[in-house]
Tab-separated table of C-alpha atoms in Angstrom:
chain	number	residue	atom	x	y	z
G	1	MET	CA	-51.909	-36.877	77.764
G	2	ASN	CA	-53.098	-37.233	74.111
G	3	ASN	CA	-50.396	-35.895	71.488
G	4	ALA	CA	-52.546	-36.055	68.260
G	5	LYS	CA	-50.160	-36.668	65.384
G	6	LYS	CA	-51.440	-36.718	61.623
G	7	THR	CA	-49.538	-39.466	59.927
G	8	ALA	CA	-50.227	-40.199	56.214
G	9	GLN	CA	-49.571	-44.005	56.541
G	10	ARG	CA	-48.637	-46.795	58.837
G	11	LEU	CA	-48.514	-50.605	58.072
G	12	GLY	CA	-50.321	-50.065	54.715
G	13	PHE	CA	-53.240	-48.210	56.603
G	14	ARG	CA	-53.726	-44.419	56.151
G	15	THR	CA	-56.074	-41.747	57.541
G	16	GLY	CA	-59.353	-41.422	55.683
G	17	GLU	CA	-59.397	-45.125	54.779
G	18	SER	CA	-62.345	-47.409	55.381
G	19	ILE	CA	-61.195	-50.615	57.155
G	20	VAL	CA	-62.931	-53.688	58.705
G	21	TYR	CA	-62.429	-54.439	62.169
G	22	PRO	CA	-63.794	-57.874	62.998
G	23	ALA	CA	-65.769	-57.312	66.155
G	24	HIS	CA	-67.336	-54.176	64.962
G	25	GLY	CA	-67.410	-54.035	61.075
G	26	VAL	CA	-66.623	-51.515	58.633
G	27	GLY	CA	-64.998	-48.259	60.215
G	28	GLU	CA	-62.893	-45.348	58.840
G	29	ILE	CA	-59.256	-44.493	60.189
G	30	ILE	CA	-59.702	-40.815	61.269
G	31	ALA	CA	-56.295	-40.348	62.622
G	32	ILE	CA	-52.943	-41.945	63.674
G	33	GLU	CA	-51.792	-40.590	67.110
G	34	GLU	CA	-49.351	-41.276	69.933
G	35	GLN	CA	-50.577	-41.739	73.175
G	36	VAL	CA	-48.305	-42.091	76.614
G	37	VAL	CA	-49.558	-44.893	78.529
G	38	ALA	CA	-47.944	-45.875	81.706
G	39	GLY	CA	-44.812	-44.159	80.615
G	40	CYS	CA	-44.665	-45.804	77.220
G	41	THR	CA	-45.673	-44.143	74.022
G	42	LEU	CA	-48.043	-46.061	71.796
G	43	GLU	CA	-48.860	-45.188	68.359
G	44	LEU	CA	-52.688	-45.736	67.619
G	45	PHE	CA	-55.131	-45.964	64.731
G	46	VAL	CA	-58.274	-43.955	65.802
G	47	ILE	CA	-61.067	-45.483	64.166
G	48	SER	CA	-64.636	-44.193	63.870
G	49	PHE	CA	-67.702	-46.321	63.551
G	50	GLU	CA	-70.066	-43.634	62.416
G	51	LYS	CA	-73.125	-45.783	62.598
G	52	ASP	CA	-72.502	-47.055	66.020
G	53	LYS	CA	-71.398	-43.745	67.128
G	54	MET	CA	-68.214	-45.405	68.441
G	55	THR	CA	-64.469	-44.466	68.404
G	56	LEU	CA	-61.845	-47.353	68.907
G	57	ARG	CA	-58.324	-46.793	69.512
G	58	VAL	CA	-56.169	-49.757	68.096
G	59	PRO	CA	-52.346	-49.852	68.738
G	60	THR	CA	-50.702	-49.969	65.250
G	61	ALA	CA	-48.498	-52.964	66.440
G	62	LYS	CA	-51.751	-54.893	67.089
G	63	ALA	CA	-53.553	-54.255	63.809
G	64	ALA	CA	-52.671	-57.617	62.332
G	65	SER	CA	-52.987	-59.853	65.539
G	66	VAL	CA	-56.622	-58.383	66.006
G	67	GLY	CA	-57.659	-58.989	62.256
G	68	MET	CA	-58.037	-55.437	61.206
G	69	ARG	CA	-57.987	-55.487	57.371
G	70	LYS	CA	-58.689	-53.311	54.330
G	71	ILE	CA	-62.373	-53.518	52.930
G	72	ALA	CA	-62.837	-56.399	50.294
G	73	GLU	CA	-61.979	-55.994	46.750
G	74	ASN	CA	-64.653	-56.442	44.163
G	75	ALA	CA	-63.726	-59.983	43.318
G	76	LEU	CA	-64.352	-61.013	47.027
G	77	VAL	CA	-67.724	-59.162	47.033
G	78	GLU	CA	-68.791	-61.336	43.978
G	79	LYS	CA	-67.603	-64.459	45.726
G	80	ALA	CA	-69.621	-63.524	48.842
G	81	LEU	CA	-72.707	-62.875	46.666
G	82	GLU	CA	-72.445	-65.985	44.922
G	83	THR	CA	-72.272	-67.663	48.554
G	84	LEU	CA	-75.526	-66.073	49.068
G	85	ALA	CA	-77.071	-67.580	46.011
G	86	GLY	CA	-75.862	-71.094	46.927
G	87	ARG	CA	-77.973	-73.734	49.149
G	88	ALA	CA	-78.391	-73.158	52.749
G	89	ARG	CA	-76.273	-75.598	54.819
G	90	VAL	CA	-77.761	-76.212	58.113
G	91	LYS	CA	-76.026	-78.410	60.523
G	92	ARG	CA	-78.211	-81.012	62.616
G	93	THR	CA	-76.676	-79.962	65.925
G	94	MET	CA	-78.169	-78.093	68.770
G	95	TRP	CA	-78.915	-74.353	68.229
G	96	SER	CA	-76.728	-73.217	70.857
G	97	ARG	CA	-73.982	-74.624	69.299
G	98	ARG	CA	-74.943	-73.434	65.773
G	99	ALA	CA	-75.342	-70.111	67.331
G	100	GLN	CA	-71.976	-70.126	68.833
G	101	GLU	CA	-70.590	-71.086	65.291
G	102	TYR	CA	-72.586	-68.119	63.584
G	103	GLU	CA	-71.268	-65.611	66.221
G	104	ALA	CA	-67.761	-66.545	65.766
G	105	LYS	CA	-68.232	-66.326	61.835
G	106	ILE	CA	-69.819	-62.730	62.169
G	107	ASN	CA	-66.968	-61.484	64.362
G	108	SER	CA	-64.084	-63.106	62.345
G	109	GLY	CA	-64.661	-60.125	59.793
G	110	ASP	CA	-64.423	-62.717	56.998
G	111	LEU	CA	-67.017	-61.546	54.228
G	112	ILE	CA	-67.417	-65.157	52.965
G	113	ALA	CA	-68.007	-66.449	56.510
G	114	ILE	CA	-70.607	-63.951	57.108
G	115	ALA	CA	-72.283	-64.252	53.934
G	116	GLU	CA	-72.532	-68.060	54.851
G	117	VAL	CA	-74.401	-66.835	58.091
G	118	VAL	CA	-76.678	-64.759	56.090
G	119	ARG	CA	-77.461	-67.463	53.478
G	120	ASP	CA	-78.098	-70.197	56.325
G	121	LEU	CA	-80.211	-68.022	58.580
G	122	HIS	CA	-82.308	-66.177	55.601
G	123	ARG	CA	-86.063	-67.153	55.581
G	124	ALA	CA	-88.340	-66.391	52.331
G	125	GLU	CA	-91.858	-65.423	53.140
G	126	THR	CA	-93.158	-68.989	52.574
G	127	GLN	CA	-90.711	-70.315	55.184
G	128	PRO	CA	-91.580	-70.622	58.968
G	129	GLU	CA	-90.559	-67.608	60.993
G	130	GLN	CA	-87.127	-67.241	62.821
G	131	SER	CA	-86.793	-67.600	66.587
G	132	TYR	CA	-85.464	-64.191	68.303
G	133	SER	CA	-81.906	-65.290	68.654
G	134	GLU	CA	-81.849	-66.569	65.034
G	135	ARG	CA	-83.238	-63.265	64.062
G	136	GLN	CA	-80.695	-61.404	65.925
G	137	LEU	CA	-77.879	-63.153	64.442
G	138	TYR	CA	-79.248	-62.809	60.919
G	139	GLU	CA	-79.642	-59.031	61.493
G	140	ALA	CA	-76.017	-58.703	62.647
G	141	ALA	CA	-74.763	-60.691	59.760
G	142	ILE	CA	-76.738	-58.844	57.074
G	143	ASP	CA	-75.635	-55.390	58.547
G	144	ARG	CA	-71.918	-56.381	58.562
G	145	MET	CA	-72.327	-57.496	54.935
G	146	VAL	CA	-74.234	-54.627	53.860
G	147	ARG	CA	-71.836	-52.202	55.546
G	148	GLU	CA	-68.781	-53.510	53.722
G	149	ILE	CA	-70.579	-53.871	50.239
G	150	ALA	CA	-71.560	-50.240	50.560
G	151	ALA	CA	-67.964	-49.158	51.390
G	152	VAL	CA	-66.618	-51.011	48.487
G	153	ASN	CA	-69.217	-49.822	46.129
G	154	GLY	CA	-69.179	-46.430	47.523
G	155	GLY	CA	-72.934	-46.396	47.771
G	156	THR	CA	-75.414	-46.339	50.521
G	157	ASP	CA	-76.507	-49.177	52.890
G	158	THR	CA	-79.831	-49.373	51.215
G	159	GLU	CA	-78.405	-49.827	47.718
G	160	ALA	CA	-76.083	-52.474	49.207
G	161	LEU	CA	-79.035	-54.031	51.096
G	162	ARG	CA	-80.769	-54.477	47.566
G	163	ILE	CA	-77.637	-56.226	45.982
G	164	VAL	CA	-77.711	-58.854	48.860
G	165	GLU	CA	-81.532	-59.388	48.721
G	166	THR	CA	-81.214	-60.027	44.863
G	167	ALA	CA	-78.534	-62.586	45.642
G	168	LEU	CA	-80.617	-64.266	48.229
G	169	ALA	CA	-83.732	-64.344	45.944
G	170	GLN	CA	-81.601	-66.415	43.498
G	171	ALA	CA	-80.743	-69.184	46.167
G	172	PRO	CA	-82.344	-72.432	45.510
G	173	ARG	CA	-85.337	-72.787	47.947
G	174	ARG	CA	-86.807	-75.936	49.526
G	175	PRO	CA	-90.414	-76.525	48.398
G	176	ALA	CA	-93.024	-75.859	51.011
G	177	LYS	CA	-94.194	-79.118	52.909
G	178	LYS	CA	-97.630	-80.134	52.041
G	179	ALA	CA	-100.200	-80.308	55.026
G	180	ALA	CA	-100.875	-83.938	56.097
G	181	ASN	CA	-104.499	-83.644	54.777
G	182	GLU	CA	-103.681	-82.363	51.445
G	183	THR	CA	-104.083	-84.606	48.448
G	184	PRO	CA	-102.385	-83.966	45.184
G	185	ALA	CA	-104.420	-83.068	42.399
G	186	ALA	CA	-103.406	-86.169	40.209
G	187	GLU	CA	-104.685	-88.437	43.031
G	188	LEU	CA	-108.055	-86.727	43.118
G	189	GLU	CA	-108.409	-87.115	39.262
G	190	ASP	CA	-107.596	-90.844	39.574
G	191	GLU	CA	-110.341	-91.222	42.301
G	192	ALA	CA	-112.879	-89.673	40.087
G	193	ALA	CA	-112.374	-91.756	37.391
């Protein structure tokens, strides 16, 4: 039994508005409806995740406890981009533990935490390749970040990706390690003299 009811606004959220649902990223509230479940009437946000071809129904009373929030303000996006331009911080713990921490940050829905994952897992062309699991986490984090920036700016994912890549390019990089048999040019000049 589905009794769809168009409602302009509930708990500060309204239909047609883009929101962030922590476990799935950016979605749009397409309706607020009532549904009878086990004899009780529940009011639900109907959220569409167009890119994932998924629709989610969240009880309005649970919106805050699941971490559903409005999309970020421009100031928060700028702070996230500054985070990307910072130095990567990789803990010296086992990969499985770090992977769990990265996954938790991605699913937190916190744009700054997601930016930290993107920054820490980003590899420049001069750096060694990522493992499959690193690449999966990196792709998930950058996808969440790009979708939110695109929603904030009202642009496309491609434009948002360019913004993210520009911020990543400004990050300080560690110099590439020299090969063991490589001798610096200054030492070669001393030997020749």
